[in-house]
CSV table of C-alpha atoms in Angstrom, one decimal:
chain,number,residue,atom,x,y,z
A,1219,MET,CA,44.7,3.9,3.0
A,1220,LYS,CA,42.7,1.5,0.8
A,1221,ARG,CA,40.7,1.0,4.0
A,1222,LEU,CA,40.0,5.1,4.3
A,1223,ALA,CA,39.1,5.3,0.4
A,1224,TRP,CA,36.0,2.3,0.9
A,1225,LEU,CA,35.0,3.7,3.7
A,1226,LEU,CA,34.8,7.3,1.8
A,1227,LEU,CA,33.2,5.3,-1.2
A,1228,ALA,CA,30.7,3.9,1.5
A,1229,ALA,CA,29.9,6.8,2.6
A,1230,ALA,CA,29.6,9.9,-0.7
A,1231,THR,CA,27.2,6.6,-2.2
A,1232,PRO,CA,24.0,7.3,-0.7
A,1233,VAL,CA,24.0,10.2,-1.7
A,1234,ALA,CA,25.6,9.6,-5.4
A,1235,ALA,CA,22.2,7.9,-5.6
A,1236,GLN,CA,19.8,9.7,-5.1
A,1237,ARG,CA,20.7,10.9,-8.6
A,1238,PRO,CA,19.2,9.4,-11.0
A,1239,ASP,CA,18.9,10.1,-14.4
A,1240,LEU,CA,15.7,12.6,-14.1
A,1241,ALA,CA,15.9,13.5,-17.8
A,1242,GLY,CA,15.7,10.0,-19.1
A,1243,ARG,CA,13.1,9.9,-17.0
A,1244,LEU,CA,10.8,12.5,-17.2
A,1245,ALA,CA,11.6,12.8,-21.2
A,1246,GLY,CA,8.0,13.1,-23.1
A,1247,ARG,CA,6.2,12.9,-19.6
A,1248,VAL,CA,6.7,16.5,-19.2
A,1249,PRO,CA,6.9,20.1,-21.0
A,1250,ALA,CA,10.5,20.6,-22.0
A,1251,ALA,CA,11.6,23.7,-19.6
A,1252,VAL,CA,10.6,21.9,-16.1
A,1253,ILE,CA,13.4,19.1,-17.0
A,1254,PRO,CA,16.4,22.2,-16.1
A,1255,VAL,CA,14.1,23.4,-13.7
A,1256,VAL,CA,13.4,20.1,-11.3
A,1257,GLN,CA,17.2,19.4,-13.2
A,1258,SER,CA,18.3,22.0,-10.7
A,1259,LEU,CA,16.0,21.3,-7.9
A,1260,SER,CA,17.5,17.8,-7.7
A,1261,ASP,CA,21.0,18.9,-7.0
A,1262,SER,CA,19.7,21.6,-4.0
A,1263,ALA,CA,17.7,18.9,-2.7
A,1264,VAL,CA,21.0,16.1,-2.5
A,1265,ALA,CA,23.1,19.3,-1.5
A,1266,HIS,CA,21.0,19.5,1.6
A,1267,GLY,CA,20.0,15.9,2.3
A,1268,LEU,CA,16.5,16.2,0.8
A,1269,PRO,CA,15.0,13.4,-0.7
A,1270,VAL,CA,14.7,14.0,-4.7
A,1271,GLU,CA,11.6,11.6,-6.1
A,1272,PRO,CA,8.6,13.8,-4.6
A,1273,LEU,CA,10.2,16.1,-6.7
A,1274,PHE,CA,9.7,14.0,-10.2
A,1275,GLN,CA,6.6,12.8,-9.1
A,1276,LYS,CA,5.1,16.4,-8.4
A,1277,ALA,CA,6.5,16.7,-12.4
A,1278,ILE,CA,5.4,14.0,-14.0
A,1279,GLU,CA,2.0,14.7,-11.8
A,1280,GLY,CA,2.2,18.3,-13.5
A,1281,GLY,CA,2.6,16.4,-17.1
A,1282,ALA,CA,-0.3,13.9,-17.0
A,1283,LYS,CA,-3.2,16.6,-15.5
A,1284,GLY,CA,-1.6,18.9,-18.7
A,1285,VAL,CA,-0.8,21.2,-16.1
A,1286,PRO,CA,1.8,24.5,-17.6
A,1287,ALA,CA,5.2,24.1,-17.7
A,1288,GLU,CA,5.0,27.9,-15.1
A,1289,ARG,CA,3.1,26.4,-13.5
A,1290,ILE,CA,4.6,23.2,-13.1
A,1291,SER,CA,8.1,24.7,-12.3
A,1292,ALA,CA,5.9,26.8,-8.7
A,1293,ALA,CA,4.8,23.2,-7.8
A,1294,LEU,CA,8.0,22.2,-7.5
A,1295,GLN,CA,9.3,25.1,-5.7
A,1296,THR,CA,7.1,24.3,-3.0
A,1297,VAL,CA,7.9,21.0,-2.6
A,1298,PHE,CA,11.4,21.2,-2.3
A,1299,VAL,CA,10.5,24.0,0.4
A,1300,GLN,CA,8.3,21.6,1.7
A,1301,LEU,CA,11.1,19.4,2.2
A,1302,ASP,CA,13.2,21.8,3.5
A,1303,GLY,CA,11.0,23.0,5.9
A,1304,ALA,CA,9.6,19.8,7.1
A,1305,ALA,CA,14.1,18.9,7.6
A,1306,LYS,CA,14.7,21.7,9.7
A,1307,ALA,CA,11.6,20.8,11.5
A,1308,ILE,CA,12.2,17.3,12.7
A,1309,ARG,CA,15.9,18.3,13.5
A,1310,SER,CA,14.0,21.2,15.5
A,1311,GLY,CA,12.5,18.4,16.9
A,1312,GLY,CA,15.5,16.4,18.2
A,1313,ALA,CA,14.8,13.5,15.5
A,1314,SER,CA,17.2,12.6,12.7
A,1315,ALA,CA,15.9,13.7,9.2
A,1316,ASP,CA,15.7,10.0,7.3
A,1317,VAL,CA,14.0,10.2,4.1
A,1318,GLU,CA,10.7,8.5,4.7
A,1319,SER,CA,11.1,11.3,8.2
A,1320,ILE,CA,11.1,14.5,5.4
A,1321,THR,CA,8.5,13.0,3.1
A,1322,ALA,CA,6.0,12.3,5.5
A,1323,GLY,CA,6.8,15.3,7.0
A,1324,ALA,CA,6.5,18.1,3.4
A,1325,PHE,CA,2.9,15.6,2.9
A,1326,SER,CA,2.3,16.7,6.2
A,1327,LEU,CA,3.3,20.2,5.5
A,1328,ALA,CA,1.8,20.6,2.7
A,1329,ALA,CA,-1.4,19.8,3.9
A,1330,GLY,CA,-2.0,22.5,6.3
A,1331,LEU,CA,0.4,22.2,8.7
A,1332,ASP,CA,2.8,25.1,9.6
A,1333,SER,CA,6.1,24.1,11.4
A,1334,GLY,CA,6.0,24.8,14.6
A,1335,GLN,CA,3.2,22.3,14.9
A,1336,VAL,CA,5.6,19.7,12.5
A,1337,ARG,CA,8.2,20.6,15.4
A,1338,ASP,CA,5.4,20.0,18.0
A,1339,LEU,CA,4.6,16.4,16.7
A,1340,VAL,CA,8.8,15.6,16.2
A,1341,ARG,CA,9.1,16.4,20.4
A,1342,ALA,CA,5.8,13.7,21.2
A,1343,SER,CA,7.0,10.8,18.8
A,1344,LEU,CA,10.2,10.7,20.1
A,1345,ARG,CA,9.6,8.2,23.2
A,1346,ALA,CA,7.8,6.0,20.9
A,1347,ASN,CA,10.5,6.4,18.1
A,1348,ALA,CA,7.8,6.6,14.9
A,1349,THR,CA,8.2,10.5,13.7
A,1350,ALA,CA,7.7,9.4,9.9
A,1351,VAL,CA,4.3,7.0,11.0
A,1352,THR,CA,3.6,10.2,13.2
A,1353,LEU,CA,3.5,12.3,10.7
A,1354,ARG,CA,2.2,10.7,7.5
A,1355,VAL,CA,-1.4,11.0,9.6
A,1356,SER,CA,-0.8,14.2,10.8
A,1357,GLY,CA,-1.2,14.9,7.7
A,1358,MET,CA,-3.8,12.4,6.7
A,1359,LEU,CA,-6.1,14.2,9.7
A,1360,THR,CA,-5.5,17.0,8.3
A,1361,ALA,CA,-6.6,16.4,4.9
A,1362,LEU,CA,-9.8,14.9,6.5
A,1363,GLY,CA,-10.2,18.3,8.1
A,1364,VAL,CA,-9.0,18.4,11.3
A,1365,PRO,CA,-7.7,22.3,12.3
A,1366,GLY,CA,-3.5,22.1,12.6
A,1367,ALA,CA,-4.1,22.9,16.5
A,1368,LYS,CA,-7.2,19.8,17.2
A,1369,VAL,CA,-4.2,17.4,15.3
A,1370,VAL,CA,-1.7,18.3,17.3
A,1371,ALA,CA,-3.3,18.0,20.3
A,1372,LEU,CA,-4.8,14.2,19.3
A,1373,VAL,CA,-1.1,13.1,18.5
A,1374,SER,CA,1.0,14.1,21.4
A,1375,ALA,CA,-2.3,13.1,23.8
A,1376,THR,CA,-1.8,9.9,22.1
A,1377,LEU,CA,2.1,9.3,22.2
A,1378,GLN,CA,1.4,10.8,26.0
A,1379,ALA,CA,-1.1,8.4,27.4
A,1380,GLY,CA,1.2,5.6,25.7
A,1381,GLY,CA,0.0,5.3,22.6
A,1382,GLN,CA,2.2,2.6,19.8
A,1383,PRO,CA,2.7,3.6,16.4
A,1384,GLY,CA,-0.3,0.7,16.1
A,1385,ASP,CA,-2.1,3.2,17.8
A,1386,VAL,CA,-1.0,6.1,16.0
A,1387,LEU,CA,-2.1,4.6,12.9
A,1388,ALA,CA,-5.5,3.9,14.0
A,1389,LEU,CA,-5.9,7.7,14.7
A,1390,PRO,CA,-7.4,8.3,11.1
A,1391,GLY,CA,-10.3,5.6,10.6
A,1392,ARG,CA,-11.4,6.2,14.8
A,1393,VAL,CA,-12.0,10.1,13.4
A,1394,GLN,CA,-13.9,8.8,9.9
A,1395,ASP,CA,-16.1,6.7,12.4
A,1396,GLY,CA,-16.6,9.8,14.9
A,1397,ILE,CA,-17.8,11.4,11.0
A,1398,ALA,CA,-19.6,8.7,10.1
A,1399,HIS,CA,-21.9,9.0,13.5
A,1400,GLY,CA,-22.5,12.6,12.4
A,1401,GLU,CA,-19.6,14.4,14.5
A,1402,ARG,CA,-17.0,17.0,13.1
A,1403,PRO,CA,-13.7,16.3,12.2
A,1404,GLU,CA,-12.2,18.7,15.3
A,1405,GLN,CA,-15.1,17.5,17.3
A,1406,ALA,CA,-14.2,13.9,17.0
A,1407,ALA,CA,-10.4,15.0,16.9
A,1408,GLU,CA,-11.5,16.5,20.1
A,1409,GLY,CA,-13.3,13.6,22.1
A,1410,LEU,CA,-10.4,11.4,20.9
A,1411,ALA,CA,-7.9,13.9,23.0
A,1412,ARG,CA,-9.8,13.8,26.0
A,1413,ALA,CA,-10.6,10.0,26.2
A,1414,ALA,CA,-6.4,9.7,25.6
A,1415,ALA,CA,-5.7,12.8,28.6
A,1416,ALA,CA,-8.3,11.3,30.7
A,1417,ARG,CA,-6.3,7.3,29.9
A,1418,VAL,CA,-3.7,9.7,31.4
A,1419,ASP,CA,-4.3,11.5,34.1
A,1420,GLY,CA,-6.6,8.4,35.3
A,1421,GLY,CA,-3.4,6.7,35.3
A,1422,LEU,CA,-4.7,3.8,33.1
A,1423,GLY,CA,-2.2,3.9,30.3
A,1424,HIS,CA,-2.9,2.8,26.5
A,1425,GLY,CA,-4.7,0.0,26.2
A,1426,ARG,CA,-6.8,-0.2,29.7
A,1427,GLY,CA,-10.1,0.9,30.3
A,1428,ARG,CA,-10.2,1.8,26.6
A,1429,THR,CA,-13.7,3.3,26.2
A,1430,ASN,CA,-15.0,3.8,22.8
A,1431,PRO,CA,-15.7,8.0,23.1
A,1432,HIS,CA,-17.9,8.2,20.1
A,1433,ARG,CA,-20.1,6.2,22.4
A,1434,PRO,CA,-23.8,8.4,24.6
B,617,MET,CA,-22.0,-20.8,-26.1
B,618,THR,CA,-25.4,-21.7,-25.7
B,619,ALA,CA,-27.2,-21.1,-23.2
B,620,TYR,CA,-29.9,-23.7,-22.2
B,621,HIS,CA,-33.6,-23.3,-20.0
B,622,PRO,CA,-32.6,-24.9,-16.7
B,623,LEU,CA,-35.3,-27.0,-17.6
B,624,VAL,CA,-33.5,-28.4,-21.0
B,625,LYS,CA,-30.2,-29.2,-18.4
B,626,LEU,CA,-32.4,-30.8,-16.2
B,627,VAL,CA,-33.0,-33.0,-19.0
B,628,LEU,CA,-29.4,-33.2,-20.0
B,629,ASP,CA,-28.2,-34.1,-16.4
B,630,GLY,CA,-31.2,-36.9,-17.2
B,631,GLU,CA,-33.8,-35.6,-13.9
B,632,LEU,CA,-36.5,-34.7,-16.5
B,633,SER,CA,-37.5,-36.2,-19.6
B,634,LEU,CA,-38.3,-34.4,-23.0
B,635,ALA,CA,-41.7,-34.9,-22.7
B,636,GLU,CA,-41.9,-33.4,-19.4
B,637,LEU,CA,-40.7,-30.1,-20.8
B,638,PRO,CA,-43.3,-28.1,-21.5
B,639,PRO,CA,-44.2,-27.5,-25.7
B,640,ASP,CA,-42.4,-24.7,-26.2
B,641,LEU,CA,-39.5,-26.2,-25.1
B,642,ARG,CA,-39.2,-29.1,-26.2
B,643,ALA,CA,-37.4,-28.0,-29.6
B,644,GLN,CA,-35.0,-26.4,-27.6
B,645,GLY,CA,-34.7,-30.0,-25.3
B,646,GLU,CA,-34.4,-32.1,-28.3
B,647,ALA,CA,-31.2,-29.8,-30.1
B,648,ALA,CA,-29.4,-30.4,-27.0
B,649,LEU,CA,-30.6,-33.6,-26.5
B,650,ARG,CA,-28.7,-34.4,-30.7
B,651,MET,CA,-25.5,-32.5,-29.7
B,652,VAL,CA,-25.4,-34.6,-27.1
B,653,ALA,CA,-25.6,-37.3,-29.1
B,654,ALA,CA,-23.3,-36.1,-31.5
B,655,VAL,CA,-20.0,-36.3,-29.2
B,656,ASP,CA,-17.2,-38.6,-29.9
B,657,ARG,CA,-16.9,-40.6,-27.4
B,658,THR,CA,-14.4,-43.1,-28.9
B,659,PRO,CA,-11.7,-44.0,-26.7
B,660,VAL,CA,-8.6,-42.2,-26.9
B,661,ALA,CA,-5.8,-44.3,-28.6
B,662,LEU,CA,-2.1,-43.1,-27.4
B,663,PRO,CA,0.7,-43.5,-28.9
B,664,ALA,CA,3.0,-46.3,-28.4
B,665,ALA,CA,5.9,-44.7,-27.6
B,666,LEU,CA,4.5,-42.3,-25.3
B,667,GLU,CA,4.8,-44.3,-22.2
B,668,THR,CA,8.1,-45.2,-23.1
B,669,ARG,CA,9.4,-40.8,-23.6
B,670,VAL,CA,7.7,-40.2,-20.7
B,671,MET,CA,9.0,-42.5,-18.6
B,672,ALA,CA,13.4,-41.4,-19.5
B,673,ALA,CA,11.3,-38.4,-18.9
B,674,VAL,CA,11.8,-39.2,-15.3
B,675,ARG,CA,14.6,-40.7,-15.1
B,676,GLN,CA,16.3,-38.2,-16.4
B,677,ARG,CA,14.2,-35.6,-13.7
B,678,ALA,CA,15.3,-38.2,-11.1
B,679,ALA,CA,18.7,-38.4,-11.6
B,680,SER,CA,20.3,-35.0,-11.5
B,681,PRO,CA,22.2,-34.3,-8.6
B,682,TRP,CA,20.4,-31.0,-7.1
B,683,ARG,CA,17.3,-33.5,-7.1
B,684,ARG,CA,19.6,-35.7,-5.1
B,685,LEU,CA,21.1,-33.5,-2.6
B,686,PHE,CA,17.7,-31.9,-2.3
B,687,ARG,CA,15.9,-35.3,-2.1
B,688,PRO,CA,14.1,-35.7,1.1
B,689,ARG,CA,16.0,-37.6,3.8
B,690,GLU,CA,15.1,-39.2,7.5
B,691,VAL,CA,17.6,-37.8,10.6
B,692,ARG,CA,17.4,-39.3,13.6
B,693,LEU,CA,18.5,-37.5,16.2
B,694,ARG,CA,19.6,-38.4,19.9
B,695,ILE,CA,20.5,-35.0,21.6
B,696,GLN,CA,22.4,-36.0,25.5
B,697,PRO,CA,20.0,-33.7,28.7
B,698,VAL,CA,23.6,-31.6,28.4
B,699,TRP,CA,22.6,-30.7,25.0
B,700,ALA,CA,19.5,-29.9,25.2
B,701,LEU,CA,19.6,-27.8,28.2
B,702,ALA,CA,22.3,-25.6,25.8
B,703,LEU,CA,20.0,-25.3,23.0
B,704,ALA,CA,16.8,-24.9,25.7
B,705,ALA,CA,18.8,-21.3,26.3
B,706,VAL,CA,19.6,-20.8,23.4
B,707,ALA,CA,16.0,-20.6,22.5
B,708,ILE,CA,15.5,-18.5,25.0
B,709,ALA,CA,18.2,-16.0,24.4
B,710,PHE,CA,16.8,-15.8,20.4
B,711,PHE,CA,13.4,-15.0,21.7
B,712,VAL,CA,13.2,-13.2,24.7
B,713,ILE,CA,16.0,-11.0,24.2
B,714,PRO,CA,14.6,-9.2,21.1
B,715,ARG,CA,11.2,-8.7,22.1
B,716,ARG,CA,12.5,-6.7,24.9
B,717,TYR,CA,14.5,-4.5,22.8
B,718,GLU,CA,11.4,-4.3,20.4
B,719,THR,CA,9.2,-2.6,23.2
B,720,ARG,CA,12.2,-0.3,23.5
B,721,SER,CA,12.2,0.9,20.5
B,722,PRO,CA,9.7,-0.3,18.5
B,723,ASP,CA,10.3,1.9,15.4
B,724,LEU,CA,6.6,1.2,13.6
B,725,SER,CA,7.5,2.5,10.3
B,726,ALA,CA,11.0,0.4,10.4
B,727,ARG,CA,9.2,-2.8,11.0
B,728,VAL,CA,6.3,-1.9,8.2
B,729,ALA,CA,7.7,-0.4,5.4
B,730,PRO,CA,8.2,-3.6,2.8
B,731,GLU,CA,5.6,-4.3,3.3
B,732,SER,CA,2.1,-4.2,0.9
B,733,VAL,CA,-1.5,-4.1,1.7
B,734,LEU,CA,-4.5,-4.4,-0.4
B,735,VAL,CA,-6.5,-1.4,-0.9
B,736,ARG,CA,-9.9,-1.7,-3.4
B,737,PHE,CA,-10.7,1.6,-5.4
B,738,VAL,CA,-14.3,1.8,-5.8
B,739,LEU,CA,-15.7,5.1,-8.3
B,740,TYR,CA,-19.6,4.9,-9.3
B,741,ALA,CA,-19.3,6.2,-12.5
B,742,PRO,CA,-23.1,5.4,-14.2
B,743,ASP,CA,-22.2,7.5,-17.9
B,744,ALA,CA,-18.1,6.9,-18.2
B,745,LYS,CA,-16.7,4.7,-21.1
B,746,GLN,CA,-13.4,4.2,-19.2
B,747,VAL,CA,-11.8,4.8,-15.6
B,748,ALA,CA,-8.5,4.4,-14.5
B,749,LEU,CA,-6.2,5.9,-11.7
B,750,ALA,CA,-3.5,7.6,-11.7
B,751,GLY,CA,-1.8,8.5,-8.5
B,752,THR,CA,1.7,8.4,-6.7
B,753,PHE,CA,2.0,4.5,-7.0
B,754,ASN,CA,1.9,4.7,-10.6
B,755,GLN,CA,3.3,8.0,-11.9
B,756,TRP,CA,0.4,8.8,-12.9
B,757,ASN,CA,0.6,6.7,-15.5
B,758,GLN,CA,-3.6,6.7,-16.2
B,759,ALA,CA,-2.7,3.8,-18.9
B,760,ALA,CA,-1.1,2.2,-16.1
B,761,THR,CA,-4.1,1.2,-14.0
B,762,PRO,CA,-7.5,0.6,-15.9
B,763,LEU,CA,-10.9,0.6,-13.5
B,764,VAL,CA,-13.2,-2.5,-14.4
B,765,ARG,CA,-17.0,-2.1,-14.7
B,766,ALA,CA,-18.7,-4.2,-11.4
B,767,GLY,CA,-22.0,-5.0,-12.8
B,768,ASN,CA,-24.0,-2.4,-15.0
B,769,ASP,CA,-24.9,-0.4,-12.2
B,770,GLY,CA,-22.1,1.7,-12.7
B,771,VAL,CA,-20.1,1.0,-10.4
B,772,TRP,CA,-16.2,0.4,-11.4
B,773,THR,CA,-13.3,-0.9,-9.3
B,774,ALA,CA,-9.7,-1.8,-9.4
B,775,THR,CA,-7.7,-3.6,-6.5
B,776,LEU,CA,-3.7,-2.3,-6.1
B,777,SER,CA,-0.9,-4.0,-4.1
B,778,LEU,CA,0.0,-1.2,-2.1
B,779,PRO,CA,3.6,-0.5,-0.1
B,780,VAL,CA,3.5,1.5,2.8
B,781,GLY,CA,3.2,4.9,2.8
B,782,GLU,CA,1.3,7.9,1.3
B,783,HIS,CA,-0.2,8.2,-0.9
B,784,GLN,CA,-2.0,10.6,-3.4
B,785,TYR,CA,-4.2,9.7,-6.5
B,786,ALA,CA,-7.4,10.4,-8.5
B,787,PHE,CA,-9.9,8.5,-11.2
B,788,VAL,CA,-9.2,10.0,-14.7
B,789,VAL,CA,-12.4,9.0,-16.7
B,790,ASP,CA,-12.8,9.1,-19.9
B,791,GLY,CA,-9.4,9.9,-20.7
B,792,ARG,CA,-9.5,13.4,-19.4
B,793,ARG,CA,-11.5,14.3,-16.6
B,794,TRP,CA,-9.1,14.1,-13.2
B,795,VAL,CA,-11.8,13.1,-9.8
B,796,THR,CA,-11.9,12.5,-7.0
B,797,ASP,CA,-12.1,9.4,-4.6
B,798,PRO,CA,-16.0,11.3,-3.0
B,799,ALA,CA,-14.5,7.6,-0.2
B,800,ALA,CA,-11.4,9.1,0.8
B,801,PRO,CA,-10.1,12.8,2.1
B,802,ALA,CA,-8.2,15.6,-0.4
B,803,MET,CA,-5.8,17.8,-0.2
B,804,ASP,CA,-5.3,20.8,-2.4
B,805,ASP,CA,-2.4,19.4,-5.4
B,806,GLY,CA,-0.4,22.5,-6.0
B,807,PHE,CA,-1.7,23.1,-9.1
B,808,GLY,CA,-5.6,24.5,-8.5
B,809,ARG,CA,-7.3,21.0,-8.1
B,810,ARG,CA,-7.3,18.2,-5.5
B,811,ASN,CA,-5.7,15.2,-4.8
B,812,SER,CA,-7.8,12.3,-3.5
B,813,VAL,CA,-4.7,10.9,0.0
B,814,LEU,CA,-4.7,7.6,2.0
B,815,ALA,CA,-2.1,6.5,4.2
B,816,VAL,CA,-1.0,2.6,4.2
B,817,SER,CA,0.1,1.1,7.0
B,818,GLY,CA,1.0,-2.2,8.0
B,819,ARG,CA,-2.9,-3.0,9.3
B,820,GLY,CA,-4.1,-1.9,6.8
B,821,ARG,CA,-5.5,1.1,4.8
B,822,ALA,CA,-5.0,3.8,7.8
B,823,SER,CA,-7.9,5.8,5.8
């Protein structure tokens, strides 16, 4: 019986640990009207198994930038919706929605991907067991100006060609190389996706027969 | 501190004589030589009890039970062939089995999570009086990470150790103007402005 009680306590700890003293951390850093909004959204986030830290971050960002309370509250609602949307997309993609993956998924949604694209990226990442990395990189590619559909195509092709998480991590830098060579972001992404697809068609596998798609 | 002419420094180094200096540098050379001559070269006399006190402190430190416990000792091992084989088998199991498992399940996010990477931020702001960095990595505190001016060309820099993950940030110029990093991609901050973004991977800055 005592063991059962300890087990229940241990199971409840991660959720309880997510309830920090938000009011104390926010006092003096955000307009007073924002604190109950953060508190309420944080309670909902904990209840839904979502991370709380992105809400806190957005609140203090608004406070630091001198944004009015109503606008901070609206931004907090948006962050909550993105966290919830990311968690659902990750689960529907077949991965476990841990804090790191949800945060990365919300980042990619904020960058401009939609939830269907996040779900497709999660599915593509399952074999490499790299959900968080895939979503983080996809958000970066979107922020670089690559359209969502091209982001999904590029990341999926890289993973399908046997790419490891390190190859996915290298994609934003490779797209930036293409941009530095005068390509538009979507052109750079297309070139890299074509190179990855060629590796699949040629049965080369990743890391063999690798060519630089930006080389004329 | 006095900044001497390079030729005067040669005089101080004994590579030139005072007479070899150009006339307009002779006064500076004489002043430099006077200053060097005025340096007190009397040997420093240490108190007689100093050595005794130092040696007593060293002996006390050496007598500490913890020091004796961790003092290096010579260890001699004689391994029988059968034990050598057993140790080799354990070593093979230790190095080979985990690697096989890792290639099946290479979750980089888990592997690199505790790592931090040094990232250098640079902003060209010739008219700025002060520049700071505020972002998710310093709780958007614009007092936490000031940039320093690098020379007189209007270039401001700061180098930070950032944990693996995605970070959003902006430069704050003169405490009031929020400026995105021209060298990094940017995204909507939800307040009608834009934040710069960077993703730090275990192998360095991803973007």
